Coordinates of C-alpha atoms in Angstrom, one line a residue:
Chain I
X1 CA 19.2 -18.2 20.4
X2 CA 21.6 -16.1 22.5
X3 CA 21.0 -12.4 23.2
X4 CA 23.8 -11.3 20.9
X5 CA 22.0 -11.5 17.5
X6 CA 19.0 -9.7 18.9
X7 CA 21.3 -7.0 20.3
X8 CA 23.1 -6.7 16.9
X9 CA 19.7 -6.3 15.1
X10 CA 18.6 -3.5 17.5
X11 CA 22.0 -1.8 17.2
X12 CA 21.8 -1.8 13.4
X13 CA 18.3 -0.4 13.5
X14 CA 19.1 2.3 16.0
X15 CA 22.2 3.3 14.1
X16 CA 20.0 4.7 11.3
X17 CA 17.6 6.6 13.6
X18 CA 18.3 9.8 11.7
X19 CA 16.1 8.4 8.9
X20 CA 13.0 8.4 11.1
X21 CA 12.1 5.1 9.5
X22 CA 11.3 3.2 12.7
X23 CA 8.4 4.2 15.0
X24 CA 9.2 1.6 17.7
X25 CA 11.0 3.2 20.8
X26 CA 14.5 1.8 21.3
X27 CA 13.7 0.4 24.7
X28 CA 10.6 -1.6 23.4
X29 CA 12.6 -2.8 20.4
X30 CA 15.5 -4.2 22.5
X31 CA 13.2 -5.8 25.0
X32 CA 11.0 -7.4 22.4
X33 CA 13.9 -8.6 20.2
X34 CA 15.5 -10.3 23.2
X35 CA 12.2 -12.1 24.0
X36 CA 11.6 -13.1 20.4
X37 CA 15.1 -14.4 19.9
X38 CA 14.7 -16.6 23.0
X39 CA 11.4 -18.0 21.7
X40 CA 12.3 -18.3 18.0
X41 CA 11.9 -21.7 16.4
X42 CA 15.4 -22.9 15.3
X43 CA 14.0 -25.1 12.5
X44 CA 12.1 -22.2 10.9
X45 CA 13.1 -21.3 7.3
X46 CA 13.6 -17.7 8.4
X47 CA 15.3 -18.4 11.7
X48 CA 16.9 -15.3 13.1
X49 CA 16.1 -13.1 10.1
X50 CA 15.1 -9.6 11.3
X51 CA 12.1 -8.3 9.4
X52 CA 10.6 -4.8 10.0
X53 CA 6.9 -4.4 9.6
X54 CA 4.9 -1.5 8.3
X55 CA 2.9 0.3 10.9
X56 CA -0.4 -0.6 9.3
X57 CA 0.1 -4.3 9.9
X58 CA -1.1 -5.5 13.3
X59 CA 1.5 -6.9 15.7
X60 CA 1.1 -8.1 19.3
X61 CA 4.5 -6.9 20.4
X62 CA 4.4 -3.3 19.1
X63 CA 1.9 -0.6 18.7
X64 CA 0.1 -0.2 15.4
X65 CA -0.6 3.5 14.7
X66 CA -0.8 3.4 10.9
X67 CA 1.3 6.6 11.1
X68 CA -1.8 8.4 12.5
X69 CA -2.6 10.3 15.6
X70 CA -6.0 8.6 15.7
X71 CA -4.4 5.3 16.5
X72 CA -1.6 6.7 18.7
X73 CA -0.5 4.1 21.2
X74 CA -3.0 1.5 19.9
X75 CA -2.0 -2.1 20.6
X76 CA -3.6 -4.8 18.5
X77 CA -5.0 -7.8 20.4
X78 CA -3.8 -10.1 17.6
X79 CA -1.1 -10.6 15.0
X80 CA -1.8 -10.2 11.3
X81 CA -1.6 -13.6 9.6
X82 CA 1.5 -12.5 7.7
X83 CA 3.2 -11.6 11.0
X84 CA 2.1 -14.8 12.7
X85 CA 3.6 -16.8 9.8
X86 CA 6.9 -14.9 10.0
X87 CA 7.2 -15.7 13.7
X88 CA 6.3 -19.3 13.1
X89 CA 9.2 -19.4 10.5
X90 CA 11.6 -18.1 13.2
X91 CA 11.9 -14.5 11.9
X92 CA 12.4 -11.7 14.4
X93 CA 9.8 -8.8 14.1
X94 CA 12.2 -5.9 14.0
X95 CA 9.8 -3.1 15.0
X96 CA 7.3 -1.0 13.1
X97 CA 8.1 1.2 10.2
X98 CA 7.0 4.8 9.6
X99 CA 4.6 5.3 6.7
X100 CA 2.2 7.7 5.2
X101 CA -0.9 7.9 7.4
X102 CA -3.1 4.9 6.7
X103 CA -0.9 4.2 3.6
X104 CA -2.2 7.2 1.8
X105 CA 0.7 8.9 0.1
X106 CA 3.7 8.5 -2.2
X107 CA 6.4 10.2 -0.2
X108 CA 6.1 9.2 3.5
X109 CA 5.7 12.9 4.3
X110 CA 2.1 12.3 5.4
X111 CA 2.9 10.6 8.7
X112 CA 1.8 12.1 12.0
X113 CA 5.3 11.1 13.3
X114 CA 7.4 13.1 10.8
X115 CA 8.7 12.4 7.4
X116 CA 11.1 9.6 6.5
X117 CA 14.5 10.7 5.1
X118 CA 15.9 9.1 1.9
X119 CA 19.0 7.1 2.9
X120 CA 21.1 8.4 0.1
X121 CA 20.0 12.1 0.0
X122 CA 18.5 13.7 3.1
X123 CA 16.8 16.4 1.0
X124 CA 14.7 13.8 -0.8
X125 CA 11.8 11.5 0.0
X126 CA 12.1 7.7 0.1
X127 CA 8.8 7.3 -1.7
X128 CA 5.7 5.9 -0.1
X129 CA 3.6 4.9 1.5
X130 CA 6.0 2.1 2.7
X131 CA 8.9 4.6 2.9
X132 CA 10.1 3.5 6.3
X133 CA 10.3 -0.1 5.2
X134 CA 12.2 0.8 2.0
X135 CA 14.6 3.1 3.8
X136 CA 15.5 0.5 6.5
X137 CA 16.2 -2.1 3.9
X138 CA 18.2 0.3 1.7
X139 CA 20.3 1.4 4.7
X140 CA 21.2 -2.2 5.5
X141 CA 19.4 -2.2 8.8
X142 CA 17.3 -5.2 7.9
X143 CA 17.4 -7.7 5.0
X144 CA 13.7 -7.5 4.4
X145 CA 10.6 -5.6 5.5
X146 CA 6.8 -5.9 5.1
X147 CA 4.9 -3.1 3.4
X148 CA 1.5 -2.8 1.9
X149 CA 0.7 -1.9 -1.7
X150 CA -2.6 -0.3 -2.7
X151 CA -1.5 1.7 -5.7
X152 CA 2.3 1.2 -5.7
X153 CA 3.2 1.7 -2.0
X154 CA 5.8 -1.1 -2.0
X155 CA 7.2 -0.8 -5.5
X156 CA 7.5 3.0 -5.7
X157 CA 9.6 3.4 -2.5
X158 CA 11.6 0.3 -3.5
X159 CA 12.4 2.1 -6.8
X160 CA 13.3 5.4 -5.0
X161 CA 15.5 3.6 -2.5
X162 CA 17.2 1.1 -4.8
X163 CA 15.8 -2.1 -3.3
X164 CA 13.5 -4.9 -4.5
X165 CA 9.7 -4.6 -3.8
X166 CA 7.1 -7.2 -4.6
X167 CA 3.4 -6.8 -4.8
X168 CA 1.8 -10.2 -5.0
X169 CA -1.4 -11.1 -6.9
X170 CA -4.5 -9.9 -5.1
X171 CA -5.5 -12.9 -2.9
X172 CA -2.0 -14.4 -2.7
X173 CA -1.4 -13.1 0.8
X174 CA -4.0 -12.8 3.6
X175 CA -5.1 -9.3 4.5
X176 CA -6.1 -10.4 8.0
X177 CA -4.5 -7.9 10.3
X178 CA -3.7 -5.4 7.5
X179 CA -5.6 -2.2 8.5
X180 CA -7.8 -1.7 5.5
X181 CA -7.5 1.3 3.2
X182 CA -8.8 0.1 -0.2
X183 CA -10.0 -3.4 0.4
X184 CA -10.2 -4.4 -3.3
X185 CA -6.7 -3.0 -4.0
X186 CA -4.6 -3.7 -0.8
X187 CA -2.0 -6.4 -0.6
X188 CA 0.8 -7.0 1.8
X189 CA 4.1 -6.9 -0.1
X190 CA 7.7 -7.4 0.7
X191 CA 10.8 -5.2 0.3
X192 CA 14.2 -6.9 0.3
X193 CA 17.8 -6.3 -0.5
X194 CA 17.6 -8.8 -3.3
X195 CA 14.9 -10.7 -5.3
X196 CA 15.8 -13.8 -3.3
X197 CA 15.4 -12.2 0.1
X198 CA 12.1 -10.7 -0.8
X199 CA 10.8 -13.9 -2.5
X200 CA 11.8 -16.0 0.5
X201 CA 9.7 -13.8 2.8
X202 CA 6.8 -13.8 0.3
X203 CA 6.7 -17.6 0.1
X204 CA 6.4 -17.7 3.9
X205 CA 3.5 -15.2 4.3
X206 CA 1.6 -16.5 1.2
X207 CA -1.2 -19.1 1.1
X208 CA -4.7 -19.7 2.1
X209 CA -6.2 -18.2 5.3
X210 CA -9.7 -18.9 6.5
X211 CA -9.7 -15.5 8.3
X212 CA -9.7 -13.6 4.9
X213 CA -12.4 -14.5 2.5
X214 CA -10.6 -12.7 -0.3
X215 CA -7.5 -14.8 0.1
X216 CA -7.4 -17.5 -2.5
X217 CA -7.5 -21.2 -1.5
X218 CA -3.9 -21.9 -2.7
X219 CA -0.7 -23.4 -1.3
X220 CA 2.1 -21.0 -0.3
X221 CA 4.2 -19.8 -3.2
X222 CA 7.1 -22.1 -4.2
X223 CA 10.4 -20.4 -4.6
X224 CA 11.6 -20.7 -8.2
X225 CA 15.1 -21.7 -9.2
X226 CA 17.4 -19.1 -10.7
X227 CA 17.1 -19.7 -14.5
X228 CA 20.1 -20.0 -16.8
X229 CA 18.7 -17.5 -19.2
X230 CA 15.5 -15.8 -20.3
X231 CA 15.2 -18.1 -23.3
X232 CA 11.5 -18.8 -23.9
X233 CA 10.2 -15.7 -22.1
X234 CA 8.1 -13.2 -24.1
X235 CA 8.4 -9.7 -22.6
X236 CA 6.0 -7.0 -23.6
X237 CA 6.8 -3.3 -23.5
X238 CA 3.6 -1.3 -23.2
X239 CA 4.1 1.8 -25.2
X240 CA 1.8 3.9 -22.9
X241 CA 4.5 3.4 -20.1
X242 CA 7.2 5.1 -22.2
X243 CA 5.7 8.5 -23.0
X244 CA 7.8 11.2 -24.6
X245 CA 8.0 13.2 -21.3
X246 CA 9.5 10.2 -19.4
X247 CA 12.7 11.3 -17.5
X248 CA 15.6 10.6 -20.0
X249 CA 17.7 8.8 -17.4
X250 CA 14.8 6.5 -16.6
X251 CA 14.3 5.8 -20.3
X252 CA 18.0 5.1 -20.7
X253 CA 18.0 2.7 -17.7
X254 CA 15.0 0.9 -19.1
X255 CA 16.5 0.6 -22.5
X256 CA 19.6 -0.9 -21.1
X257 CA 17.6 -3.4 -19.0
X258 CA 15.6 -4.4 -22.2
X259 CA 18.9 -4.9 -24.1
X260 CA 20.1 -7.2 -21.4
X261 CA 16.9 -9.2 -21.3
X262 CA 17.3 -9.7 -25.1
X263 CA 20.9 -10.8 -24.6
X264 CA 19.6 -13.3 -22.1
X265 CA 17.4 -14.7 -24.7
X266 CA 14.0 -13.1 -24.1
X267 CA 11.8 -12.2 -27.0
X268 CA 10.8 -8.5 -26.6
X269 CA 7.8 -7.0 -28.3
X270 CA 5.9 -3.7 -28.1
X271 CA 2.4 -4.0 -26.9
X272 CA -0.5 -1.6 -26.0
X273 CA -2.6 -1.2 -22.9
X274 CA -4.9 1.5 -24.3
X275 CA -6.8 2.5 -21.2
X276 CA -3.6 3.2 -19.1
X277 CA -4.1 7.0 -19.2
X278 CA -7.4 6.5 -17.2
X279 CA -5.8 4.4 -14.5
X280 CA -4.8 7.2 -12.1
X281 CA -8.2 8.9 -12.4
X282 CA -10.0 5.6 -11.8
X283 CA -7.8 4.8 -8.9
X284 CA -8.3 8.2 -7.2
X285 CA -12.1 7.6 -7.3
X286 CA -12.1 4.0 -6.2
X287 CA -9.4 4.1 -3.5
X288 CA -10.8 7.2 -1.7
X289 CA -14.3 5.7 -2.0
X290 CA -13.2 2.5 -0.3
X291 CA -11.1 4.5 2.2
X292 CA -14.0 6.7 3.2
X293 CA -15.9 3.5 4.1
X294 CA -13.1 1.7 5.8
X295 CA -12.0 4.6 7.9
X296 CA -15.5 5.2 9.2
X297 CA -14.6 2.8 12.1
X298 CA -12.2 5.3 13.6
X299 CA -14.4 7.5 15.7
X300 CA -13.0 7.7 19.2
X301 CA -15.3 4.9 20.5
X302 CA -13.5 1.6 20.0
X303 CA -9.8 2.3 19.4
X304 CA -7.1 4.9 20.0
X305 CA -7.4 8.2 21.8
X306 CA -10.5 10.3 22.0
X307 CA -10.1 14.0 21.0
X308 CA -13.0 15.7 22.7
X309 CA -14.5 17.6 25.4
X310 CA -17.7 16.9 23.5
X311 CA -20.8 16.2 25.4
X312 CA -22.7 14.8 22.4
X313 CA -21.9 11.6 20.5
X314 CA -21.8 13.1 17.0
X315 CA -19.6 15.9 18.2
X316 CA -17.3 13.3 19.7
X317 CA -17.1 11.5 16.3
X318 CA -16.4 14.7 14.4
X319 CA -13.9 16.2 16.8
X320 CA -12.0 12.9 17.1
X321 CA -11.9 12.3 13.4
X322 CA -11.2 16.0 12.6
X323 CA -8.3 16.2 14.9
X324 CA -7.1 12.6 14.7
X325 CA -6.7 12.4 10.9
X326 CA -4.1 14.3 9.0
X327 CA -4.7 16.5 5.9
X328 CA -4.2 13.9 3.2
X329 CA -6.5 11.4 4.9
X330 CA -9.2 14.0 5.5
X331 CA -9.0 15.0 1.9
X332 CA -9.4 11.4 0.7
X333 CA -12.3 10.7 3.0
X334 CA -14.0 13.8 1.7
X335 CA -13.4 12.9 -2.0
X336 CA -14.5 9.4 -1.3
X337 CA -17.7 10.5 0.4
X338 CA -18.3 12.9 -2.4
X339 CA -18.0 10.4 -5.2
X340 CA -20.3 8.0 -3.4
X341 CA -22.9 10.6 -2.5
X342 CA -26.3 10.7 -4.1
X343 CA -26.2 12.4 -7.5
X344 CA -22.5 11.7 -8.1
X345 CA -22.2 7.9 -7.8
X346 CA -22.9 7.2 -11.5
X347 CA -20.7 9.9 -12.8
X348 CA -17.7 9.0 -10.7
X349 CA -17.8 5.6 -8.9
X350 CA -19.7 3.5 -11.5
X351 CA -17.6 4.9 -14.3
X352 CA -14.4 4.2 -12.4
X353 CA -15.5 0.7 -11.8
X354 CA -16.1 0.2 -15.5
X355 CA -12.8 1.7 -16.3
X356 CA -11.2 -0.7 -13.9
X357 CA -12.8 -3.6 -15.9
X358 CA -11.4 -2.1 -19.2
X359 CA -7.9 -1.8 -17.7
X360 CA -8.0 -5.5 -16.5
X361 CA -9.2 -6.5 -19.9
X362 CA -6.3 -4.7 -21.5
X363 CA -3.9 -6.9 -19.6
X364 CA -5.8 -10.1 -20.4
X365 CA -5.7 -9.1 -24.1
X366 CA -1.9 -8.8 -24.0
X367 CA -1.3 -12.0 -22.0
X368 CA -3.8 -13.9 -24.3
X369 CA -1.5 -13.0 -27.2
X370 CA 1.4 -14.9 -25.9
X371 CA 3.2 -12.3 -23.8
X372 CA 4.4 -13.7 -20.5
X373 CA 5.4 -10.6 -18.6
X374 CA 5.4 -6.8 -19.1
X375 CA 8.4 -4.6 -18.4
X376 CA 8.0 -0.9 -17.5
X377 CA 9.7 1.8 -15.5
X378 CA 8.4 1.7 -11.9
X379 CA 8.2 5.5 -11.6
X380 CA 8.4 8.4 -14.0
X381 CA 11.3 10.0 -12.1
X382 CA 13.9 9.2 -9.4
X383 CA 13.2 10.3 -5.8
X384 CA 11.9 13.8 -5.7
X385 CA 12.7 16.6 -3.2
X386 CA 10.9 16.7 0.1
X387 CA 8.0 19.2 0.0
X388 CA 8.1 19.4 -3.8
X389 CA 4.6 17.9 -4.3
X390 CA 3.0 18.5 -0.9
X391 CA 0.8 21.4 -2.0
X392 CA -0.4 19.7 -5.2
X393 CA -2.1 16.4 -4.5
X394 CA -2.7 15.6 -8.2
X395 CA 1.0 16.0 -8.9
X396 CA 1.8 13.6 -6.0
X397 CA -0.8 11.1 -7.3
X398 CA 0.9 11.0 -10.7
X399 CA 4.0 9.5 -9.2
X400 CA 1.9 6.3 -9.1
X401 CA 1.1 6.4 -12.8
X402 CA 3.0 3.1 -13.7
X403 CA 2.1 1.2 -10.5
X404 CA -1.7 1.6 -10.0
X405 CA -2.6 -0.5 -13.0
X406 CA -1.3 -3.8 -11.3
X407 CA -3.5 -3.0 -8.3
X408 CA -6.6 -2.2 -10.4
X409 CA -6.2 -5.5 -12.3
X410 CA -5.1 -7.5 -9.2
X411 CA -1.8 -8.6 -10.9
X412 CA 1.6 -9.4 -9.3
X413 CA 4.4 -7.0 -10.0
X414 CA 8.0 -6.5 -8.8
X415 CA 10.3 -3.5 -8.9
X416 CA 14.1 -4.0 -8.9
X417 CA 17.0 -1.6 -9.2
X418 CA 18.1 -1.1 -12.8
X419 CA 20.5 1.8 -12.6
X420 CA 21.1 5.3 -11.1
X421 CA 21.0 8.9 -12.1
X422 CA 23.3 11.3 -10.2
X423 CA 23.5 8.6 -7.5
X424 CA 19.7 8.2 -7.2
X425 CA 18.3 4.7 -7.8
X426 CA 15.9 3.9 -10.7
X427 CA 13.6 1.0 -10.6
X428 CA 12.3 -1.3 -13.4
X429 CA 9.0 -3.1 -13.0
X430 CA 7.9 -6.6 -14.2
X431 CA 4.2 -7.2 -14.2
X432 CA 3.1 -10.8 -14.3
X433 CA -0.1 -12.8 -14.8
X434 CA -2.4 -13.5 -11.9
X435 CA -0.9 -16.2 -9.6
X436 CA 2.2 -16.7 -11.9
X437 CA 4.6 -15.1 -9.4
X438 CA 7.1 -17.9 -9.9
X439 CA 7.5 -17.0 -13.6
X440 CA 7.8 -13.3 -12.7
X441 CA 10.4 -14.0 -10.0
X442 CA 12.4 -16.2 -12.4
X443 CA 12.6 -13.3 -14.9
X444 CA 13.5 -10.9 -12.0
X445 CA 16.3 -13.3 -10.8
X446 CA 17.7 -13.3 -14.4
X447 CA 17.5 -9.6 -14.8
X448 CA 19.0 -8.8 -11.4
X449 CA 22.0 -11.0 -12.2
X450 CA 23.0 -9.0 -15.2
X451 CA 21.7 -5.5 -14.8
X452 CA 24.3 -3.0 -13.4
X453 CA 21.9 -1.8 -10.6
X454 CA 24.3 0.8 -9.2
X455 CA 25.8 2.2 -12.4
X456 CA 24.7 5.5 -13.9
X457 CA 22.2 5.1 -16.7
Chain W
X1 CA -16.0 21.1 -11.4
X2 CA -15.9 23.7 -8.7
X3 CA -16.7 22.5 -5.1
X4 CA -18.1 25.2 -3.0
X5 CA -17.4 25.9 0.7
X6 CA -21.0 24.8 1.5
X7 CA -20.5 21.5 -0.4
X8 CA -17.4 20.7 1.5
X9 CA -19.3 21.3 4.8
X10 CA -22.1 19.1 3.6
X11 CA -19.7 16.3 2.7
X12 CA -17.8 16.7 5.9
X13 CA -21.0 16.3 7.8
X14 CA -21.8 13.1 5.9
X15 CA -18.2 11.9 6.7
X16 CA -18.5 12.9 10.4
X17 CA -15.5 15.1 10.1
X18 CA -14.8 18.5 11.7
X19 CA -13.3 20.9 9.2
X20 CA -12.1 24.2 10.6
X21 CA -12.9 27.4 8.8
X22 CA -9.3 28.3 8.1
X23 CA -8.7 25.2 6.0
X24 CA -12.0 25.4 4.1
X25 CA -10.9 27.5 1.1
X26 CA -7.8 25.4 0.5
X27 CA -9.8 22.2 0.9
X28 CA -12.5 23.3 -1.5
X29 CA -9.8 24.3 -4.0
X30 CA -7.9 21.0 -3.7
X31 CA -11.1 18.9 -3.9
X32 CA -12.1 20.8 -7.0
X33 CA -8.7 20.1 -8.6
X34 CA -8.9 16.4 -7.8
X35 CA -12.5 16.1 -9.1
X36 CA -11.5 18.0 -12.2
X37 CA -8.7 15.6 -12.7
X38 CA -10.8 12.4 -12.3
X39 CA -13.5 13.8 -14.4
X40 CA -11.5 12.8 -17.5
X41 CA -13.1 9.4 -16.9
X42 CA -16.2 10.8 -18.6
X43 CA -14.3 11.0 -21.9
X44 CA -14.8 7.2 -22.2
X45 CA -18.3 6.4 -23.4
X46 CA -20.5 5.1 -20.6
X47 CA -21.8 1.6 -21.0
X48 CA -24.6 1.0 -18.6
X49 CA -24.6 -2.7 -19.0
X50 CA -20.9 -3.1 -18.4
X51 CA -19.9 -4.6 -15.0
X52 CA -17.1 -3.4 -12.8
X53 CA -14.1 -5.6 -12.0
X54 CA -13.2 -6.9 -8.6
X55 CA -10.2 -9.2 -8.2
X56 CA -10.2 -12.2 -5.9
X57 CA -12.2 -15.4 -5.7
X58 CA -15.3 -15.6 -7.9
X59 CA -17.4 -16.8 -5.0
X60 CA -17.3 -16.4 -1.3
X61 CA -16.2 -19.5 0.5
X62 CA -18.3 -20.5 3.4
X63 CA -16.7 -21.7 6.6
X64 CA -18.2 -24.4 8.8
X65 CA -20.9 -22.9 10.9
X66 CA -19.1 -23.4 14.2
X67 CA -18.2 -21.1 17.1
X68 CA -14.5 -20.5 17.4
X69 CA -12.8 -19.0 20.4
X70 CA -11.9 -15.3 20.0
X71 CA -8.3 -15.1 18.8
X72 CA -7.7 -12.0 20.9
X73 CA -4.8 -11.8 23.3
X74 CA -6.7 -9.2 25.4
X75 CA -10.1 -7.5 25.4
X76 CA -11.3 -4.1 24.4
X77 CA -11.0 -2.8 27.9
X78 CA -7.2 -2.5 27.1
X79 CA -7.5 -0.5 23.9
X80 CA -10.9 1.3 24.0
X81 CA -10.8 5.0 25.1
X82 CA -13.6 4.3 27.6
X83 CA -14.9 0.8 28.4
X84 CA -17.0 -0.3 31.4
X85 CA -18.7 -3.6 32.4
X86 CA -18.5 -5.0 28.9
X87 CA -19.7 -1.8 27.1
X88 CA -18.0 1.0 25.2
X89 CA -18.9 4.2 27.0
X90 CA -19.9 7.2 24.8
X91 CA -21.6 10.5 25.5
X92 CA -25.4 10.8 25.0
X93 CA -26.6 11.3 21.4
X94 CA -28.3 14.7 21.6
X95 CA -30.4 14.6 18.4
X96 CA -30.9 12.5 15.3
X97 CA -30.2 14.2 12.0

């Protein structure tokens, strides 16, 4: 490949620098893209496609800081499996995207490298934690980007920015090289301009990987064909996802999408997932508990900078972690340590684990009764104002209310644009059955084709 | 559930995390609010026999017991803060707790 396409990719990315969505310095980006273009395999199915990668996914070319000071300047000695597969398919890794520190956040305001700006309204957040990936796709700088989704971190920013976001079934994509936050919840996902762009990338990165014992022993996802209609699909509308306090514009957009699914031949029925109200509380016990354990490895000994002056080893740990982690990560480590500590484990952690089982059972009950897919809003509101939820962590956590359940139950889900309110995008979510992404993507293709994604709801 | 300043300090010690005095009151208040919020899980009757749910394969797959070459492009001397002669260098541990 000549230098021209690589130069064009770099130019497009640097043109949207004002969004603060890309962490890779321009010089490094130009140099690497040139080298990658020269080495790219022309027969690969993604030949020449620029794909940005969230900064918590390891890449050889670029630093992997996870949006944190504690990994500032860290270069991974290996590529994540997902990244290696993109390269093998001829894609160009188009730099690392800004994100909430260690993927903990719903607004991409919790990055040590500054907040990401919403591409359509600079006063608002792009969602998070994969906000940089979503903003770059929405701004047209790249056709697709990798993100990670632990509680909605691909789908919520996709919804806020008006792009497509897929979280695959847990075990569909290898987590090797994804810096762990909540290991039983994390999945690498894809953000794209369209269902097809995102699905194409997902099919390349999916499939068995001996380096990740939690990755299922399955072939890569096959790309489904675009269906003629939704004839034969049974779509469930869980009543707990349409509460009376739902933003009226979000409700209108969902109702319009449902009408269109019916017109396409889908059978739509109301269903119930009764334990949904407990999903966010369960998630905010389990995810911090896993995070407190996973982030124990960052201590100023093996990776990243050392913040010290300390003469004693424990003082070194404490000063490095105290200064290296930002406020939200510190808060979650403390909550996680608390719920796992003696005397509190049964009251919090064990109960949250049991609640997770009940939530997963709710989904099984609905799918066992003949429902193929569920349709819900992705988020309760469109993108909120920057700073609006920063001082109140619980209010921030509630923006994940419709997305965390798919992570708790390990199910695939996709968010796609279904309308706008005052120019801000609204996303609709389809939740599928485990490892039935093809069916979910077929329905998403059909819905995408008819829904007026940029019209006011 | 109100978390006291001393509890925050105890937990921070367990987590090997320095917390400065200025942020302690706010941290205690926010932790209390989070723990109050998640405490609604106790509204659901506890079932001691019920197992938790973890997604993923039902059983761990074993790989052949063979030695593979390290798939690293470079060694820890390039990314560790202090590394000498094959060892990570750290200050002395003054005392065990």
